[in-house]
Amino acid sequence: MAEASGSSSDHVFAPFPRFPPELRHRIWHDALDEATKDRILSVNVYALTYSTPHSCLTIHKQFCGKHAVCRRYINGEPSHISRCMADGYFTVDKHDWSGPEGSTCRAGLQNISLACHEARQMVLSRYPNVLRVYPCRWSPGVLSRLVRCNPEKDVLHITDVLDMSTIHPDSSEMALDGPFDSLLDAFPQNASLFSNFRDIISSFQNVAFLHVGHRRSRSYGNDLAKSNDFIFLLFYFESLKSLYLRPDPKHWPDVYEDTVIVEEMESLRILDHEPRWDIENSADDFLYDYKMYAEVQNDHYTKSDEHWVSKPKPLEKVGCYAAKAWIPRRIKTALVEEDI
């Protein structure tokens, strides 16, 4: 019995609880940093959005001030579209139910959380928000999982936007049945769940989006750099500070052999080969479209108690995940020094 007792104690670092609280706090802090380094949450987004056509500014040069119905709208005349969101949620690919953060990062965070009460409190304080994710399109009874996140530190990686948009119910002249009801059936229609989704979207500061690239895939396919739906979703990221183009690993495996994060596309400008033409030009086109649509949305902004009306933030640059080989030596050295 004595040997068994001594054997089990070999797995316990007995002096640890006697360390000063500040030292224990530092140890758990550093362990959590290591376990969640470069943490990325990859999700698809389902969004139920409504659009309202306006002729008030294009014809009468003055915004009508209405969110749902523009009484000055004239079918066939020049008009602009304003948008709002009525519901939304996150999903992951059905073959990747290990979670949006990946199995390794998930296990690291979970192991620290289960170590002891003190460690769990550290996890809860550093990762105070909860993201609800589904394995597929929502339907009654579908399971979901809660994932702890830190919107100030984590990167929310958008891999697909399944926008289910329709004309605003109050402004539609069509009977609201059939197709409209089928749209609603794809969403929980739960105020609490939508409030959580809204809190997550509006609080994330770092966002990445999937880029396929025409030059490697020979098809834009599901390329969010070419997606107006993604642009409209981005309007709702009220705390956005950094946006990154993230090449699809299926078409850009070299990026993930030795990855660096480039904050400014100018870092790639002196490279006269594939990444420049594909990634930099895609980012430039995306910025142009974002600014154009954001100006229209802001010109028609008004608050709503019923729906989420976005007020897009200014966006002046798009960074990217890049292969270190793409980066000129002088810039590569600076990036390495920053990491140090």
CSV table of C-alpha atoms in Angstrom, one decimal:
chain,number,residue,atom,x,y,z
A,1,MET,CA,0.0,0.0,0.0
A,2,ALA,CA,2.9,2.4,0.8
A,3,GLU,CA,4.4,1.8,-2.6
A,4,ALA,CA,1.1,2.5,-4.3
A,5,SER,CA,0.7,5.7,-2.4
A,6,GLY,CA,4.2,6.9,-3.2
A,7,SER,CA,3.7,6.0,-6.9
A,8,SER,CA,0.6,8.1,-7.2
A,9,SER,CA,2.3,11.1,-5.7
A,10,ASP,CA,4.9,11.1,-8.5
A,11,HIS,CA,2.2,12.6,-10.7
A,12,VAL,CA,1.6,15.6,-8.4
A,13,PHE,CA,3.8,18.6,-8.1
A,14,ALA,CA,3.2,19.0,-4.3
A,15,PRO,CA,4.9,22.4,-3.8
A,16,PHE,CA,2.8,24.2,-6.4
A,17,PRO,CA,-0.1,25.1,-4.1
A,18,ARG,CA,2.4,26.7,-1.7
A,19,PHE,CA,3.7,29.1,-4.4
A,20,PRO,CA,2.7,32.8,-3.9
A,21,PRO,CA,-0.6,33.6,-5.7
A,22,GLU,CA,1.1,36.0,-8.0
A,23,LEU,CA,3.5,33.2,-9.2
A,24,ARG,CA,0.7,30.7,-9.7
A,25,HIS,CA,-1.3,33.3,-11.6
A,26,ARG,CA,1.7,33.9,-13.9
A,27,ILE,CA,2.2,30.2,-14.5
A,28,TRP,CA,-1.4,29.6,-15.5
A,29,HIS,CA,-1.3,32.8,-17.6
A,30,ASP,CA,1.7,31.7,-19.6
A,31,ALA,CA,0.4,28.2,-20.0
A,32,LEU,CA,-2.9,29.5,-21.4
A,33,ASP,CA,-1.0,31.8,-23.8
A,34,GLU,CA,1.0,28.8,-25.1
A,35,ALA,CA,-2.1,26.6,-25.4
A,36,THR,CA,-4.1,29.3,-27.4
A,37,LYS,CA,-1.3,30.9,-29.4
A,38,ASP,CA,-2.6,32.1,-32.8
A,39,ARG,CA,-6.0,30.8,-32.0
A,40,ILE,CA,-8.4,30.8,-34.9
A,41,LEU,CA,-12.1,30.0,-34.9
A,42,SER,CA,-13.3,28.9,-38.3
A,43,VAL,CA,-17.0,29.2,-38.8
A,44,ASN,CA,-19.7,29.5,-41.5
A,45,VAL,CA,-22.3,32.1,-41.0
A,46,TYR,CA,-26.0,31.9,-41.7
A,47,ALA,CA,-27.6,35.4,-41.8
A,48,LEU,CA,-31.2,36.3,-42.4
A,49,THR,CA,-31.1,39.8,-43.9
A,50,TYR,CA,-33.8,42.2,-45.2
A,51,SER,CA,-33.2,44.8,-47.9
A,52,THR,CA,-35.2,48.0,-48.5
A,53,PRO,CA,-35.0,49.9,-51.8
A,54,HIS,CA,-34.7,53.7,-51.5
A,55,SER,CA,-35.2,56.4,-54.1
A,56,CYS,CA,-35.2,59.2,-51.6
A,57,LEU,CA,-31.6,60.1,-52.0
A,58,THR,CA,-31.1,59.3,-55.7
A,59,ILE,CA,-34.1,61.3,-56.8
A,60,HIS,CA,-35.1,63.7,-54.0
A,61,LYS,CA,-31.5,64.2,-52.5
A,62,GLN,CA,-32.8,63.7,-48.9
A,63,PHE,CA,-32.9,60.5,-46.9
A,64,CYS,CA,-36.5,59.6,-45.9
A,65,GLY,CA,-35.3,58.5,-42.4
A,66,LYS,CA,-37.2,55.2,-42.6
A,67,HIS,CA,-35.7,51.8,-42.0
A,68,ALA,CA,-38.3,49.4,-43.4
A,69,VAL,CA,-40.2,51.4,-46.0
A,70,CYS,CA,-39.2,54.2,-48.4
A,71,ARG,CA,-42.4,55.9,-49.5
A,72,ARG,CA,-40.5,57.7,-52.2
A,73,TYR,CA,-39.2,54.5,-53.8
A,74,ILE,CA,-40.3,54.3,-57.5
A,75,ASN,CA,-39.8,50.9,-59.2
A,76,GLY,CA,-37.6,51.3,-62.2
A,77,GLU,CA,-36.1,54.6,-61.1
A,78,PRO,CA,-32.5,55.0,-59.7
A,79,SER,CA,-32.4,53.6,-56.2
A,80,HIS,CA,-30.1,52.3,-53.4
A,81,ILE,CA,-30.5,49.4,-51.1
A,82,SER,CA,-30.2,49.5,-47.3
A,83,ARG,CA,-30.0,46.4,-45.2
A,84,CYS,CA,-30.7,45.0,-41.8
A,85,MET,CA,-30.4,41.6,-40.1
A,86,ALA,CA,-33.2,39.7,-38.4
A,87,ASP,CA,-31.4,36.5,-37.3
A,88,GLY,CA,-28.2,34.6,-37.6
A,89,TYR,CA,-26.0,31.8,-36.2
A,90,PHE,CA,-22.6,30.0,-36.7
A,91,THR,CA,-22.0,26.5,-38.1
A,92,VAL,CA,-18.9,24.3,-38.8
A,93,ASP,CA,-18.4,21.8,-41.6
A,94,LYS,CA,-20.3,18.6,-40.7
A,95,HIS,CA,-17.0,16.7,-41.1
A,96,ASP,CA,-15.2,19.0,-38.6
A,97,TRP,CA,-17.4,18.7,-35.5
A,98,SER,CA,-14.1,18.8,-33.4
A,99,GLY,CA,-14.9,22.4,-33.3
A,100,PRO,CA,-14.1,25.7,-34.9
A,101,GLU,CA,-10.9,26.0,-33.0
A,102,GLY,CA,-9.4,22.7,-34.0
A,103,SER,CA,-8.8,19.6,-31.8
A,104,THR,CA,-5.3,20.6,-30.5
A,105,CYS,CA,-6.3,24.1,-29.4
A,106,ARG,CA,-9.6,22.8,-28.0
A,107,ALA,CA,-7.8,20.2,-25.9
A,108,GLY,CA,-5.2,22.7,-24.6
A,109,LEU,CA,-7.9,25.1,-23.3
A,110,GLN,CA,-9.9,22.3,-21.9
A,111,ASN,CA,-7.0,20.7,-20.0
A,112,ILE,CA,-6.1,23.9,-18.3
A,113,SER,CA,-9.7,24.6,-17.4
A,114,LEU,CA,-9.9,21.1,-15.8
A,115,ALA,CA,-6.6,21.4,-13.9
A,116,CYS,CA,-8.0,23.1,-10.8
A,117,HIS,CA,-10.4,25.8,-9.7
A,118,GLU,CA,-7.7,28.5,-9.9
A,119,ALA,CA,-6.8,27.5,-13.5
A,120,ARG,CA,-10.5,27.4,-14.5
A,121,GLN,CA,-11.0,30.9,-13.1
A,122,MET,CA,-8.1,32.1,-15.3
A,123,VAL,CA,-9.7,30.5,-18.4
A,124,LEU,CA,-13.1,32.1,-17.6
A,125,SER,CA,-11.5,35.6,-17.1
A,126,ARG,CA,-9.4,35.4,-20.2
A,127,TYR,CA,-12.2,33.8,-22.4
A,128,PRO,CA,-15.3,35.4,-21.0
A,129,ASN,CA,-17.5,35.1,-24.1
A,130,VAL,CA,-19.3,32.0,-25.4
A,131,LEU,CA,-19.9,31.3,-29.1
A,132,ARG,CA,-22.7,28.8,-30.0
A,133,VAL,CA,-21.9,26.7,-33.1
A,134,TYR,CA,-24.1,24.1,-34.9
A,135,PRO,CA,-22.8,21.2,-37.1
A,136,CYS,CA,-25.1,22.2,-40.0
A,137,ARG,CA,-27.9,24.4,-41.0
A,138,TRP,CA,-30.3,24.9,-38.1
A,139,SER,CA,-33.4,22.8,-37.7
A,140,PRO,CA,-35.5,21.9,-34.7
A,141,GLY,CA,-33.6,19.5,-32.4
A,142,VAL,CA,-30.2,20.1,-34.0
A,143,LEU,CA,-27.4,19.9,-31.4
A,144,SER,CA,-25.1,22.8,-30.7
A,145,ARG,CA,-21.8,23.3,-28.8
A,146,LEU,CA,-20.6,26.3,-26.8
A,147,VAL,CA,-17.0,27.5,-27.5
A,148,ARG,CA,-15.3,29.9,-25.2
A,149,CYS,CA,-13.7,32.8,-27.0
A,150,ASN,CA,-11.8,36.1,-26.5
A,151,PRO,CA,-13.0,38.6,-29.1
A,152,GLU,CA,-10.0,40.9,-28.4
A,153,LYS,CA,-7.4,38.2,-29.0
A,154,ASP,CA,-8.9,35.3,-31.1
A,155,VAL,CA,-9.3,35.5,-34.9
A,156,LEU,CA,-12.8,34.8,-36.3
A,157,HIS,CA,-12.2,33.1,-39.6
A,158,ILE,CA,-15.2,33.2,-41.9
A,159,THR,CA,-15.2,30.3,-44.3
A,160,ASP,CA,-18.6,30.8,-45.9
A,161,VAL,CA,-21.6,33.2,-45.7
A,162,LEU,CA,-24.9,31.6,-46.4
A,163,ASP,CA,-26.9,34.7,-46.7
A,164,MET,CA,-30.7,34.2,-46.9
A,165,SER,CA,-31.8,37.6,-47.9
A,166,THR,CA,-35.2,38.9,-49.0
A,167,ILE,CA,-37.0,42.2,-49.4
A,168,HIS,CA,-38.0,43.7,-46.0
A,169,PRO,CA,-41.4,42.2,-45.0
A,170,ASP,CA,-42.9,45.7,-44.4
A,171,SER,CA,-41.9,47.0,-47.8
A,172,SER,CA,-42.7,43.9,-49.9
A,173,GLU,CA,-45.8,44.1,-52.1
A,174,MET,CA,-45.8,40.3,-52.4
A,175,ALA,CA,-47.8,38.0,-50.2
A,176,LEU,CA,-45.6,36.9,-47.3
A,177,ASP,CA,-45.9,33.1,-47.6
A,178,GLY,CA,-44.1,30.2,-49.2
A,179,PRO,CA,-40.5,31.3,-49.8
A,180,PHE,CA,-40.5,33.8,-46.9
A,181,ASP,CA,-41.7,31.1,-44.5
A,182,SER,CA,-39.1,28.7,-45.7
A,183,LEU,CA,-36.4,31.3,-45.0
A,184,LEU,CA,-37.7,31.6,-41.4
A,185,ASP,CA,-37.7,27.8,-41.0
A,186,ALA,CA,-33.9,27.8,-41.4
A,187,PHE,CA,-33.4,30.0,-38.3
A,188,PRO,CA,-34.1,29.5,-34.6
A,189,GLN,CA,-36.2,32.7,-34.3
A,190,ASN,CA,-35.1,32.9,-30.6
A,191,ALA,CA,-34.3,36.4,-29.3
A,192,SER,CA,-31.8,35.2,-26.7
A,193,LEU,CA,-29.8,33.1,-29.3
A,194,PHE,CA,-29.8,36.0,-31.8
A,195,SER,CA,-28.6,38.4,-29.0
A,196,ASN,CA,-25.7,36.1,-28.3
A,197,PHE,CA,-24.8,35.9,-32.0
A,198,ARG,CA,-25.0,39.7,-32.3
A,199,ASP,CA,-22.8,40.1,-29.2
A,200,ILE,CA,-20.1,37.9,-30.7
A,201,ILE,CA,-20.2,39.5,-34.2
A,202,SER,CA,-20.1,43.0,-32.8
A,203,SER,CA,-17.3,42.4,-30.4
A,204,PHE,CA,-14.7,40.5,-32.5
A,205,GLN,CA,-11.7,42.7,-33.4
A,206,ASN,CA,-9.8,40.4,-35.7
A,207,VAL,CA,-11.5,38.8,-38.6
A,208,ALA,CA,-10.1,36.6,-41.5
A,209,PHE,CA,-11.9,35.4,-44.5
A,210,LEU,CA,-11.3,32.4,-46.9
A,211,HIS,CA,-9.7,33.2,-50.2
A,212,VAL,CA,-9.7,30.6,-53.0
A,213,GLY,CA,-8.0,32.5,-55.8
A,214,HIS,CA,-8.7,32.2,-59.5
A,215,ARG,CA,-5.1,31.7,-60.6
A,216,ARG,CA,-4.7,28.4,-58.6
A,217,SER,CA,-8.2,27.0,-58.5
A,218,ARG,CA,-9.2,28.2,-62.0
A,219,SER,CA,-12.5,29.1,-60.5
A,220,TYR,CA,-13.6,31.6,-57.9
A,221,GLY,CA,-16.0,29.1,-56.4
A,222,ASN,CA,-16.7,30.0,-52.8
A,223,ASP,CA,-14.3,32.9,-52.7
A,224,LEU,CA,-15.3,35.4,-50.0
A,225,ALA,CA,-13.1,38.1,-51.6
A,226,LYS,CA,-15.7,38.1,-54.4
A,227,SER,CA,-18.7,37.9,-52.2
A,228,ASN,CA,-21.1,40.8,-51.6
A,229,ASP,CA,-22.7,38.7,-48.9
A,230,PHE,CA,-19.5,38.7,-46.9
A,231,ILE,CA,-19.1,42.5,-47.4
A,232,PHE,CA,-22.6,43.0,-46.0
A,233,LEU,CA,-21.9,40.7,-43.1
A,234,LEU,CA,-18.7,42.7,-42.3
A,235,PHE,CA,-20.8,45.8,-41.8
A,236,TYR,CA,-21.9,44.3,-38.5
A,237,PHE,CA,-18.5,43.9,-37.0
A,238,GLU,CA,-18.7,47.0,-34.9
A,239,SER,CA,-15.3,46.5,-33.1
A,240,LEU,CA,-13.3,45.4,-36.2
A,241,LYS,CA,-9.7,46.5,-36.1
A,242,SER,CA,-7.9,44.0,-38.4
A,243,LEU,CA,-9.1,42.1,-41.5
A,244,TYR,CA,-7.1,39.4,-43.1
A,245,LEU,CA,-7.4,37.4,-46.3
A,246,ARG,CA,-6.6,33.8,-45.5
A,247,PRO,CA,-5.8,31.6,-48.6
A,248,ASP,CA,-7.5,28.3,-48.8
A,249,PRO,CA,-5.0,25.6,-47.7
A,250,LYS,CA,-6.3,23.2,-50.5
A,251,HIS,CA,-5.0,25.6,-53.1
A,252,TRP,CA,-2.3,27.4,-51.2
A,253,PRO,CA,-0.5,24.7,-49.1
A,254,ASP,CA,2.8,26.7,-49.2
A,255,VAL,CA,1.2,29.4,-47.0
A,256,TYR,CA,0.8,26.9,-44.1
A,257,GLU,CA,4.3,25.4,-44.3
A,258,ASP,CA,5.8,28.6,-42.9
A,259,THR,CA,3.2,31.3,-42.2
A,260,VAL,CA,3.6,35.0,-41.5
A,261,ILE,CA,0.8,37.5,-41.1
A,262,VAL,CA,1.2,40.6,-43.3
A,263,GLU,CA,-0.6,43.7,-42.0
A,264,GLU,CA,-0.1,45.7,-45.2
A,265,MET,CA,-0.4,44.4,-48.7
A,266,GLU,CA,2.5,46.7,-49.7
A,267,SER,CA,4.7,44.0,-48.2
A,268,LEU,CA,4.0,41.9,-51.2
A,269,ARG,CA,4.2,44.6,-53.9
A,270,ILE,CA,7.8,44.1,-55.0
A,271,LEU,CA,7.2,40.4,-55.7
A,272,ASP,CA,6.3,40.0,-59.4
A,273,HIS,CA,4.7,36.6,-59.3
A,274,GLU,CA,1.5,34.7,-58.5
A,275,PRO,CA,0.7,35.9,-54.9
A,276,ARG,CA,0.9,39.5,-55.9
A,277,TRP,CA,-1.5,39.2,-58.9
A,278,ASP,CA,-4.0,37.0,-57.1
A,279,ILE,CA,-4.0,38.1,-53.4
A,280,GLU,CA,-3.1,41.8,-53.7
A,281,ASN,CA,-5.5,42.5,-56.5
A,282,SER,CA,-8.3,40.6,-54.8
A,283,ALA,CA,-7.8,42.7,-51.7
A,284,ASP,CA,-7.8,45.9,-53.7
A,285,ASP,CA,-11.1,45.0,-55.4
A,286,PHE,CA,-12.6,43.9,-52.1
A,287,LEU,CA,-11.7,47.3,-50.5
A,288,TYR,CA,-13.2,49.2,-53.4
A,289,ASP,CA,-16.5,47.3,-53.2
A,290,TYR,CA,-16.6,47.5,-49.4
A,291,LYS,CA,-16.2,51.3,-49.4
A,292,MET,CA,-18.9,51.7,-52.1
A,293,TYR,CA,-21.5,49.6,-50.4
A,294,ALA,CA,-20.6,51.0,-46.9
A,295,GLU,CA,-21.2,54.6,-48.1
A,296,VAL,CA,-24.7,53.6,-49.3
A,297,GLN,CA,-25.5,51.8,-46.0
A,298,ASN,CA,-24.3,54.8,-43.9
A,299,ASP,CA,-26.2,57.3,-46.0
A,300,HIS,CA,-29.4,55.3,-45.2
A,301,TYR,CA,-28.7,54.5,-41.6
A,302,THR,CA,-31.4,54.8,-39.0
A,303,LYS,CA,-32.0,52.9,-35.7
A,304,SER,CA,-34.5,50.1,-35.4
A,305,ASP,CA,-35.9,48.5,-32.3
A,306,GLU,CA,-36.9,45.4,-34.2
A,307,HIS,CA,-34.0,44.6,-36.4
A,308,TRP,CA,-30.2,45.0,-36.4
A,309,VAL,CA,-29.3,47.9,-38.7
A,310,SER,CA,-25.6,48.1,-39.4
A,311,LYS,CA,-23.4,51.2,-39.5
A,312,PRO,CA,-20.2,50.1,-41.3
A,313,LYS,CA,-16.8,51.1,-39.9
A,314,PRO,CA,-14.2,52.6,-42.2
A,315,LEU,CA,-11.9,50.0,-43.7
A,316,GLU,CA,-8.6,51.2,-45.1
A,317,LYS,CA,-6.5,48.0,-45.5
A,318,VAL,CA,-6.7,44.3,-45.7
A,319,GLY,CA,-3.8,42.1,-44.4
A,320,CYS,CA,-3.2,38.5,-45.3
A,321,TYR,CA,-1.7,35.2,-44.2
A,322,ALA,CA,1.3,34.6,-46.4
A,323,ALA,CA,4.1,32.2,-47.0
A,324,LYS,CA,7.4,33.5,-45.6
A,325,ALA,CA,9.0,32.9,-49.0
A,326,TRP,CA,6.7,35.6,-50.5
A,327,ILE,CA,8.1,38.3,-48.3
A,328,PRO,CA,11.1,40.3,-49.4
A,329,ARG,CA,14.1,39.8,-47.1
A,330,ARG,CA,14.1,43.3,-45.6
A,331,ILE,CA,10.4,43.0,-44.6
A,332,LYS,CA,10.8,39.4,-43.5
A,333,THR,CA,13.5,40.5,-41.0
A,334,ALA,CA,11.3,43.1,-39.6
A,335,LEU,CA,8.5,40.6,-39.1
A,336,VAL,CA,10.8,38.2,-37.3
A,337,GLU,CA,12.0,41.0,-35.0
A,338,GLU,CA,8.4,41.9,-34.1
A,339,ASP,CA,7.8,38.3,-33.1
A,340,ILE,CA,10.8,38.4,-30.9
